[in-house]
Amino acid sequence: MKQTIDQIGGRSKSPTQLRFHFPAEFERHEATLLIWPERPGSWGRDPRKAEVSFAEMIRAILLSEDVHLLVSKKAAERVADYFEISEKQLLAEGSAETGLTGHTLHVHILETDDSWARDTGPTWLVSEDRKERLAVNWSFNAWGGTYDGLYASWEKDELVAKCVAGLLGDAVRDAAPFVLEGGSIHTDGEGTLLVTEACLLSKGRNPDLSKEEIEEKLKQVLGVEKILWLPRGIYNDETNEHVDNVATFLRPGEVVLAWTEDETDPQYPLSVMDYEYLSGVTDAKGRKLRIHKLPIPRVPVCYTEEEVSEYDFEPGEDIREPGERLAASYVNFYFTNRSILIPGFGGENEESDRLAAKLLGELCPERDVIPIPARPFILGGGNIHCLTQQIPEVKPE
């Protein structure tokens, strides 16, 4: 089906009639989008622990591809120190670059509410000839709006997708007011979309639409052909169980699923439901799926009293509780052009960390598996995949 591009804050040329599709994350990237961590309710009054892990993640990505990093004026000095860029230039011109770590880090001054680029940034599509890129703008309401959203004000985050598209010169397909986050969708790049019912059918997103209407909207906007509806995600996932924490495609026809053999663990029945569902479906090409089980951390990852005391929460913001279990999963990894960045939780889960990295290395021998210290990320409510958004590569004109 031919689809017309809406040129909103994008390239200054006439609209074109092209067929676009949603490419897989494991396909070639031009760069990765990230947003520097600052929000006290996610990263604490002193975000240095998060910053250290964040900087390590950025340097790992830069071994493979460029990075576009959004940062507020307030944090510009800290970013400049981490990456040896000119704060003066950054503040004066609104952007700065460094090639210090292989590929180029592009830093842009842009105010946001939080750092979840996967959910607030665009979802990028590419044309069949790979010469055009299109940025999809969804409506963002902080994972549930007034019903069960995680903070009360998200006006800045609502603007991120269109602003980033403008920075990169990409045309925009505006899907608003349809509410969706990038972490709630995965694709094999060949017409199959993977989602969870728990998230997409939650009352805080598109309550006036039926499952069939939501499916039709996704097919229309993303150019996909078949949607696989996993029943559940990761236990206690505050995003209403985003798919990117429980299952993803390794390549067409192959998925990895978060798993536990402990039948007393609350994750066990959720993973079993997903395994049974995936075992009985085919993808858009009619293939039965090959399912690889990736164990979750052996020891539940929970907030400590000391960690909770470090946060400052705004009115209406979701608060943390000592002992609260976090939605820790190794499936929340990220493909770069040459590697897989996998969360490492450390402490009592060092053995689990090593096992997960080993399994992914065996499943994807063509890539380096790079563990990133991710406890600061999961304390903030997400992980590596939640913080990153791939910008697909297109061929030059």
PDB file of C-alpha atoms in Angstrom, residues 230-233 246 257-263 265-279 293:
ATOM      1  CA  LEU A 230       2.413 -11.958  23.677  1.00  0.00           C
ATOM      2  CA  PRO A 231       0.127 -12.178  26.719  1.00  0.00           C
ATOM      3  CA  ARG A 232       2.553 -10.787  29.321  1.00  0.00           C
ATOM      4  CA  GLY A 233       5.898  -9.143  29.950  1.00  0.00           C
ATOM      5  CA  VAL A 246      10.639  -9.937  27.797  1.00  0.00           C
ATOM      6  CA  LEU A 257      12.488 -15.011  25.609  1.00  0.00           C
ATOM      7  CA  ALA A 258      13.101 -14.094  29.251  1.00  0.00           C
ATOM      8  CA  TRP A 259      12.853 -17.273  31.301  1.00  0.00           C
ATOM      9  CA  THR A 260      13.099 -18.841  34.729  1.00  0.00           C
ATOM     10  CA  GLU A 261      12.968 -22.492  35.775  1.00  0.00           C
ATOM     11  CA  ASP A 262      11.899 -21.496  39.306  1.00  0.00           C
ATOM     12  CA  GLU A 263       8.194 -22.334  39.463  1.00  0.00           C
ATOM     13  CA  ASP A 265       9.058 -17.107  40.925  1.00  0.00           C
ATOM     14  CA  PRO A 266       6.197 -14.761  39.876  1.00  0.00           C
ATOM     15  CA  GLN A 267       7.854 -14.480  36.467  1.00  0.00           C
ATOM     16  CA  TYR A 268       7.439 -18.204  35.787  1.00  0.00           C
ATOM     17  CA  PRO A 269       3.739 -18.259  34.770  1.00  0.00           C
ATOM     18  CA  LEU A 270       4.213 -15.125  32.640  1.00  0.00           C
ATOM     19  CA  SER A 271       7.111 -16.642  30.696  1.00  0.00           C
ATOM     20  CA  VAL A 272       5.269 -19.946  30.308  1.00  0.00           C
ATOM     21  CA  MET A 273       2.264 -18.155  28.785  1.00  0.00           C
ATOM     22  CA  ASP A 274       4.552 -16.370  26.325  1.00  0.00           C
ATOM     23  CA  TYR A 275       6.431 -19.548  25.432  1.00  0.00           C
ATOM     24  CA  GLU A 276       3.208 -21.424  24.741  1.00  0.00           C
ATOM     25  CA  TYR A 277       1.927 -18.555  22.607  1.00  0.00           C
ATOM     26  CA  LEU A 278       5.127 -18.227  20.567  1.00  0.00           C
ATOM     27  CA  SER A 279       5.239 -21.995  20.074  1.00  0.00           C
ATOM     28  CA  LYS A 293      15.271 -19.039  26.554  1.00  0.00           C
TER      29      LYS A 293
END
